[in-house]
């Protein structure tokens, strides 16, 4: 127990000395002979007036014994989790004089069977085990239902060579030994040797189970180290204690990884393009800045520029939210929470902000909540995906034994590579979102203004191309579109070009290039 769970085990003595009699196991050649002997034993104890508790390893075995007892005319109760509504009533009657109860391993556990009047003088509760279990602990739990708190009692186990435990271990040797002694089907043997043989078989099963649990623990230990690292980062994002430091370190790691892909000063433009593609941030970088080419120094220079860009963006969004919140509070003085939708162009991320915190910090706490929300969402989604990959990896590495390799070592190596890739992907996705994210309404307005400017250029180009086309082809009746001018002197927004207009514009541009 200590090897696996690193916990000490303390044996607590019983309140009163145990006076229960535990008899040696009775062994038969077949299960049919075993069950017949169990029925005969129940008959004898029932005639003596002692309550009997029969333990079985399965529901099927309990139902088989129940049918055999009905044929023998012995009244009994069955406790096999199929009659859970009567479980308390059956347990209350199990210690009465002449009561017979059949129970599975799980049914009725954790309850004491109290002896009825006069039962202690008859010898107490008699426990009969119809089969030895693979774990000695379960056998001891069945025995322990009798002789509690110093009461008298007895326990007797029956076994056969056809039981699962003996079929797996020592079946052939004991079968040959019984054949040599010419045992008949209904004959049995009982003694210390039989009990010791069954106990050794149980210990061998327990050793196998211990090896399996220890192996599983070694696999889980790999995941546990990764879980601690991820949960530490998640706790930092949740409480915000070290979030700014973590984001700064993530940014430096990401920029170092970007710079490490290149090795020459002439590739400055490629580094700038990678920063724009990943972070929507254009650094000031020239080939002269990369001489000599030292990735660490270049990454630190990019890091300082990126931090300045990011802080300016944070200040702008914080001021915008603070201004909007101040106006909102003047209209709704009792408002406590404010939901602000953010987007990076494809996703829409709602963030709930505390209005008193925004007012108290003059907006500085607003974007901190955005950082928390983005970091937590990315950690959770990527960690769930990583756990699925580890589960698939655990099953796939078992084939490494065919290559004369230890599957556990292969699992540790591959799991570490998966974790590194997950952390790199986490850093990139979190920073990419934070650098690109804007307030949803503001981004929509900026995109609308950009579309309006592009549309104005298209229409001006369209009018110019139409004029030159009409001049070159001769006088016709030109059909110009009316352009309305607003009071401020600017052209009012026009409806978008139709498909026919766009195609005509493309043909006219091709003709101009041909001329």
GROMACS .gro file of C-alpha atoms in nm, residues 171-467:
model
  297
  171UNK     CA    1  -0.590  -2.678  -1.111
  172UNK     CA    2  -0.393  -2.949  -1.289
  173UNK     CA    3  -0.169  -3.038  -0.996
  174UNK     CA    4  -0.456  -3.075  -0.750
  175UNK     CA    5  -0.672  -3.258  -1.006
  176UNK     CA    6  -0.398  -3.514  -1.069
  177UNK     CA    7  -0.347  -3.551  -0.697
  178UNK     CA    8  -0.719  -3.624  -0.641
  179UNK     CA    9  -0.719  -3.866  -0.937
  180UNK     CA   10  -0.422  -4.046  -0.784
  181UNK     CA   11  -0.609  -4.086  -0.455
  182UNK     CA   12  -0.921  -4.201  -0.649
  183UNK     CA   13  -1.158  -3.944  -0.504
  184UNK     CA   14  -1.522  -3.977  -0.600
  185UNK     CA   15  -1.728  -3.677  -0.710
  186UNK     CA   16  -1.908  -3.634  -0.378
  187UNK     CA   17  -1.596  -3.688  -0.168
  188UNK     CA   18  -1.408  -3.391  -0.027
  189UNK     CA   19  -1.084  -3.305   0.142
  190UNK     CA   20  -1.034  -3.057   0.422
  191UNK     CA   21  -0.722  -2.945   0.596
  192UNK     CA   22  -0.445  -2.691   0.630
  193UNK     CA   23  -0.293  -2.794   0.298
  194UNK     CA   24  -0.610  -2.705   0.104
  195UNK     CA   25  -0.642  -2.371   0.282
  196UNK     CA   26  -0.273  -2.293   0.222
  197UNK     CA   27  -0.300  -2.383  -0.148
  198UNK     CA   28  -0.598  -2.155  -0.199
  199UNK     CA   29  -0.430  -1.876  -0.002
  200UNK     CA   30  -0.119  -1.902  -0.223
  201UNK     CA   31  -0.339  -1.878  -0.532
  202UNK     CA   32  -0.505  -1.567  -0.391
  203UNK     CA   33  -0.166  -1.413  -0.310
  204UNK     CA   34  -0.052  -1.476  -0.668
  205UNK     CA   35  -0.362  -1.298  -0.802
  206UNK     CA   36  -0.300  -1.009  -0.564
  207UNK     CA   37   0.061  -0.981  -0.684
  208UNK     CA   38  -0.060  -0.962  -1.042
  209UNK     CA   39  -0.314  -0.695  -0.951
  210UNK     CA   40  -0.047  -0.506  -0.760
  211UNK     CA   41   0.178  -0.506  -1.067
  212UNK     CA   42  -0.108  -0.377  -1.282
  213UNK     CA   43  -0.190  -0.098  -1.036
  214UNK     CA   44   0.173   0.000  -1.007
  215UNK     CA   45   0.211   0.010  -1.384
  216UNK     CA   46  -0.100   0.224  -1.418
  217UNK     CA   47   0.033   0.456  -1.149
  218UNK     CA   48   0.356   0.500  -1.345
  219UNK     CA   49   0.154   0.600  -1.650
  220UNK     CA   50  -0.059   0.835  -1.438
  221UNK     CA   51   0.255   0.988  -1.287
  222UNK     CA   52   0.353   1.120  -1.631
  223UNK     CA   53   0.014   1.286  -1.667
  224UNK     CA   54   0.027   1.410  -1.308
  225UNK     CA   55   0.347   1.612  -1.367
  226UNK     CA   56   0.191   1.772  -1.673
  227UNK     CA   57  -0.132   1.834  -1.482
  228UNK     CA   58   0.055   2.020  -1.208
  229UNK     CA   59   0.224   2.247  -1.463
  230UNK     CA   60  -0.102   2.326  -1.644
  231UNK     CA   61  -0.301   2.375  -1.323
  232UNK     CA   62  -0.037   2.615  -1.190
  233UNK     CA   63  -0.073   2.823  -1.505
  234UNK     CA   64  -0.452   2.800  -1.486
  235UNK     CA   65  -0.452   2.906  -1.119
  236UNK     CA   66  -0.236   3.204  -1.211
  237UNK     CA   67  -0.484   3.302  -1.482
  238UNK     CA   68  -0.782   3.247  -1.253
  239UNK     CA   69  -0.659   3.467  -0.968
  240UNK     CA   70  -0.445   3.700  -1.180
  241UNK     CA   71  -0.151   3.705  -0.937
  242UNK     CA   72   0.120   3.630  -1.193
  243UNK     CA   73  -0.079   3.660  -1.514
  244UNK     CA   74   0.115   3.959  -1.649
  245UNK     CA   75   0.446   3.785  -1.583
  246UNK     CA   76   0.320   3.465  -1.748
  247UNK     CA   77   0.200   3.654  -2.055
  248UNK     CA   78   0.532   3.835  -2.084
  249UNK     CA   79   0.723   3.506  -2.060
  250UNK     CA   80   0.488   3.346  -2.314
  251UNK     CA   81   0.551   3.636  -2.552
  252UNK     CA   82   0.928   3.606  -2.515
  253UNK     CA   83   0.913   3.228  -2.575
  254UNK     CA   84   0.695   3.275  -2.883
  255UNK     CA   85   0.922   3.543  -3.032
  256UNK     CA   86   1.230   3.331  -2.959
  257UNK     CA   87   1.069   3.040  -3.141
  258UNK     CA   88   0.990   3.266  -3.440
  259UNK     CA   89   1.344   3.405  -3.461
  260UNK     CA   90   1.498   3.058  -3.419
  261UNK     CA   91   1.348   2.950  -3.751
  262UNK     CA   92   1.583   3.186  -3.935
  263UNK     CA   93   1.960   3.219  -3.937
  264UNK     CA   94   2.060   3.512  -4.165
  265UNK     CA   95   2.026   3.891  -4.139
  266UNK     CA   96   1.874   3.898  -4.488
  267UNK     CA   97   1.567   3.725  -4.348
  268UNK     CA   98   1.454   4.026  -4.147
  269UNK     CA   99   1.154   4.073  -4.373
  270UNK     CA  100   1.047   3.713  -4.312
  271UNK     CA  101   1.066   3.765  -3.935
  272UNK     CA  102   0.855   4.080  -3.965
  273UNK     CA  103   0.601   3.894  -4.177
  274UNK     CA  104   0.584   3.612  -3.920
  275UNK     CA  105   0.517   3.864  -3.641
  276UNK     CA  106   0.240   4.028  -3.845
  277UNK     CA  107   0.085   3.692  -3.932
  278UNK     CA  108   0.094   3.561  -3.574
  279UNK     CA  109   0.041   3.873  -3.362
  280UNK     CA  110  -0.092   4.138  -3.604
  281UNK     CA  111   0.207   4.345  -3.493
  282UNK     CA  112   0.467   4.497  -3.729
  283UNK     CA  113   0.803   4.544  -3.557
  284UNK     CA  114   1.070   4.791  -3.668
  285UNK     CA  115   1.339   4.551  -3.786
  286UNK     CA  116   1.599   4.584  -4.061
  287UNK     CA  117   1.882   4.356  -4.178
  288UNK     CA  118   2.129   4.581  -3.997
  289UNK     CA  119   1.952   4.506  -3.667
  290UNK     CA  120   2.024   4.134  -3.718
  291UNK     CA  121   2.402   4.166  -3.737
  292UNK     CA  122   2.545   3.970  -3.570
  293UNK     CA  123   2.259   3.719  -3.583
  294UNK     CA  124   2.192   3.629  -3.218
  295UNK     CA  125   1.837   3.490  -3.170
  296UNK     CA  126   1.821   3.576  -2.799
  297UNK     CA  127   1.909   3.943  -2.849
  298UNK     CA  128   1.678   3.976  -3.149
  299UNK     CA  129   1.392   3.815  -2.955
  300UNK     CA  130   1.445   4.057  -2.664
  301UNK     CA  131   1.433   4.355  -2.901
  302UNK     CA  132   1.112   4.227  -3.059
  303UNK     CA  133   0.977   4.157  -2.710
  304UNK     CA  134   1.021   4.517  -2.597
  305UNK     CA  135   0.851   4.650  -2.913
  306UNK     CA  136   0.564   4.400  -2.884
  307UNK     CA  137   0.507   4.486  -2.518
  308UNK     CA  138   0.491   4.856  -2.600
  309UNK     CA  139   0.238   4.786  -2.878
  310UNK     CA  140   0.033   4.562  -2.650
  311UNK     CA  141   0.028   4.808  -2.358
  312UNK     CA  142  -0.080   5.093  -2.586
  313UNK     CA  143  -0.365   4.879  -2.712
  314UNK     CA  144  -0.467   4.786  -2.356
  315UNK     CA  145  -0.469   5.152  -2.250
  316UNK     CA  146  -0.685   5.245  -2.549
  317UNK     CA  147  -0.944   4.975  -2.478
  318UNK     CA  148  -0.941   5.049  -2.105
  319UNK     CA  149  -1.007   5.419  -2.168
  320UNK     CA  150  -1.287   5.334  -2.408
  321UNK     CA  151  -1.455   5.101  -2.159
  322UNK     CA  152  -1.409   5.351  -1.875
  323UNK     CA  153  -1.571   5.627  -2.078
  324UNK     CA  154  -1.863   5.407  -2.176
  325UNK     CA  155  -1.906   5.283  -1.818
  326UNK     CA  156  -1.909   5.636  -1.679
  327UNK     CA  157  -2.187   5.731  -1.919
  328UNK     CA  158  -2.376   5.414  -1.835
  329UNK     CA  159  -2.358   5.480  -1.460
  330UNK     CA  160  -2.501   5.828  -1.509
  331UNK     CA  161  -2.803   5.671  -1.678
  332UNK     CA  162  -2.828   5.362  -1.454
  333UNK     CA  163  -2.672   5.441  -1.113
  334UNK     CA  164  -2.756   5.097  -0.967
  335UNK     CA  165  -2.583   4.893  -1.241
  336UNK     CA  166  -2.317   4.654  -1.106
  337UNK     CA  167  -2.212   4.441  -1.406
  338UNK     CA  168  -2.132   4.516  -1.767
  339UNK     CA  169  -2.098   4.265  -2.051
  340UNK     CA  170  -1.859   4.363  -2.328
  341UNK     CA  171  -1.828   4.153  -2.644
  342UNK     CA  172  -1.481   4.116  -2.794
  343UNK     CA  173  -1.378   3.964  -3.126
  344UNK     CA  174  -1.065   3.904  -3.331
  345UNK     CA  175  -1.262   3.884  -3.653
  346UNK     CA  176  -1.411   3.532  -3.636
  347UNK     CA  177  -1.491   3.449  -3.273
  348UNK     CA  178  -1.714   3.647  -3.040
  349UNK     CA  179  -1.606   3.644  -2.676
  350UNK     CA  180  -1.840   3.790  -2.410
  351UNK     CA  181  -1.662   3.920  -2.099
  352UNK     CA  182  -1.847   4.021  -1.782
  353UNK     CA  183  -1.688   4.320  -1.604
  354UNK     CA  184  -1.749   4.465  -1.260
  355UNK     CA  185  -1.861   4.825  -1.290
  356UNK     CA  186  -1.734   4.926  -0.939
  357UNK     CA  187  -1.389   4.783  -1.025
  358UNK     CA  188  -1.380   4.972  -1.355
  359UNK     CA  189  -1.466   5.300  -1.184
  360UNK     CA  190  -1.227   5.239  -0.895
  361UNK     CA  191  -0.930   5.159  -1.123
  362UNK     CA  192  -1.034   5.410  -1.395
  363UNK     CA  193  -1.068   5.125  -1.644
  364UNK     CA  194  -0.734   4.954  -1.579
  365UNK     CA  195  -0.904   4.635  -1.454
  366UNK     CA  196  -1.113   4.591  -1.770
  367UNK     CA  197  -0.858   4.429  -1.998
  368UNK     CA  198  -0.724   4.215  -1.712
  369UNK     CA  199  -1.056   4.031  -1.715
  370UNK     CA  200  -1.021   3.986  -2.090
  371UNK     CA  201  -0.676   3.833  -2.039
  372UNK     CA  202  -0.814   3.597  -1.775
  373UNK     CA  203  -1.106   3.487  -1.992
  374UNK     CA  204  -0.893   3.428  -2.302
  375UNK     CA  205  -0.621   3.240  -2.113
  376UNK     CA  206  -0.865   3.017  -1.923
  377UNK     CA  207  -1.066   2.930  -2.232
  378UNK     CA  208  -0.757   2.832  -2.431
  379UNK     CA  209  -0.605   2.632  -2.145
  380UNK     CA  210  -0.926   2.436  -2.090
  381UNK     CA  211  -0.985   2.351  -2.456
  382UNK     CA  212  -0.624   2.253  -2.530
  383UNK     CA  213  -0.588   2.052  -2.208
  384UNK     CA  214  -0.899   1.845  -2.285
  385UNK     CA  215  -0.763   1.776  -2.632
  386UNK     CA  216  -0.423   1.685  -2.483
  387UNK     CA  217  -0.583   1.435  -2.244
  388UNK     CA  218  -0.751   1.261  -2.537
  389UNK     CA  219  -0.416   1.240  -2.715
  390UNK     CA  220  -0.250   1.092  -2.405
  391UNK     CA  221  -0.524   0.832  -2.376
  392UNK     CA  222  -0.477   0.731  -2.740
  393UNK     CA  223  -0.101   0.727  -2.690
  394UNK     CA  224  -0.129   0.495  -2.388
  395UNK     CA  225  -0.309   0.236  -2.602
  396UNK     CA  226  -0.087   0.275  -2.907
  397UNK     CA  227   0.250   0.239  -2.727
  398UNK     CA  228   0.163  -0.113  -2.613
  399UNK     CA  229   0.274  -0.238  -2.954
  400UNK     CA  230   0.629  -0.123  -2.869
  401UNK     CA  231   0.691  -0.461  -2.702
  402UNK     CA  232   0.715  -0.612  -3.050
  403UNK     CA  233   1.015  -0.383  -3.110
  404UNK     CA  234   1.178  -0.497  -2.785
  405UNK     CA  235   1.106  -0.158  -2.625
  406UNK     CA  236   0.953  -0.069  -2.292
  407UNK     CA  237   0.607   0.083  -2.361
  408UNK     CA  238   0.636   0.302  -2.051
  409UNK     CA  239   0.959   0.465  -2.169
  410UNK     CA  240   0.811   0.523  -2.514
  411UNK     CA  241   0.502   0.672  -2.351
  412UNK     CA  242   0.708   0.910  -2.137
  413UNK     CA  243   0.911   1.029  -2.437
  414UNK     CA  244   0.612   1.079  -2.668
  415UNK     CA  245   0.397   1.235  -2.392
  416UNK     CA  246   0.668   1.493  -2.326
  417UNK     CA  247   0.679   1.586  -2.695
  418UNK     CA  248   0.300   1.618  -2.703
  419UNK     CA  249   0.311   1.840  -2.394
  420UNK     CA  250   0.574   2.066  -2.545
  421UNK     CA  251   0.370   2.102  -2.864
  422UNK     CA  252   0.058   2.177  -2.659
  423UNK     CA  253   0.235   2.449  -2.457
  424UNK     CA  254   0.370   2.612  -2.774
  425UNK     CA  255   0.024   2.603  -2.930
  426UNK     CA  256  -0.124   2.748  -2.609
  427UNK     CA  257   0.122   3.038  -2.607
  428UNK     CA  258   0.057   3.117  -2.971
  429UNK     CA  259  -0.323   3.100  -2.950
  430UNK     CA  260  -0.348   3.306  -2.630
  431UNK     CA  261  -0.115   3.579  -2.755
  432UNK     CA  262  -0.264   3.582  -3.103
  433UNK     CA  263  -0.610   3.636  -2.957
  434UNK     CA  264  -0.498   3.905  -2.713
  435UNK     CA  265  -0.302   4.098  -2.977
  436UNK     CA  266  -0.585   4.082  -3.232
  437UNK     CA  267  -0.887   4.120  -3.006
  438UNK     CA  268  -1.096   4.435  -3.016
  439UNK     CA  269  -1.432   4.545  -2.883
  440UNK     CA  270  -1.694   4.394  -3.111
  441UNK     CA  271  -1.883   4.716  -3.192
  442UNK     CA  272  -1.561   4.911  -3.249
  443UNK     CA  273  -1.419   4.651  -3.485
  444UNK     CA  274  -1.748   4.644  -3.675
  445UNK     CA  275  -1.738   5.024  -3.713
  446UNK     CA  276  -1.375   5.015  -3.833
  447UNK     CA  277  -1.454   4.747  -4.089
  448UNK     CA  278  -1.759   4.942  -4.208
  449UNK     CA  279  -1.548   5.256  -4.253
  450UNK     CA  280  -1.286   5.056  -4.442
  451UNK     CA  281  -1.552   4.908  -4.670
  452UNK     CA  282  -1.697   5.257  -4.732
  453UNK     CA  283  -1.354   5.394  -4.828
  454UNK     CA  284  -1.288   5.100  -5.061
  455UNK     CA  285  -1.633   5.146  -5.217
  456UNK     CA  286  -1.571   5.518  -5.273
  457UNK     CA  287  -1.243   5.438  -5.450
  458UNK     CA  288  -1.415   5.179  -5.668
  459UNK     CA  289  -1.690   5.422  -5.771
  460UNK     CA  290  -1.441   5.699  -5.847
  461UNK     CA  291  -1.240   5.457  -6.059
  462UNK     CA  292  -1.560   5.342  -6.226
  463UNK     CA  293  -1.657   5.697  -6.320
  464UNK     CA  294  -1.307   5.772  -6.452
  465UNK     CA  295  -1.296   5.455  -6.663
  466UNK     CA  296  -1.645   5.529  -6.800
  467UNK     CA  297  -1.542   5.881  -6.899
   0.00000   0.00000   0.00000
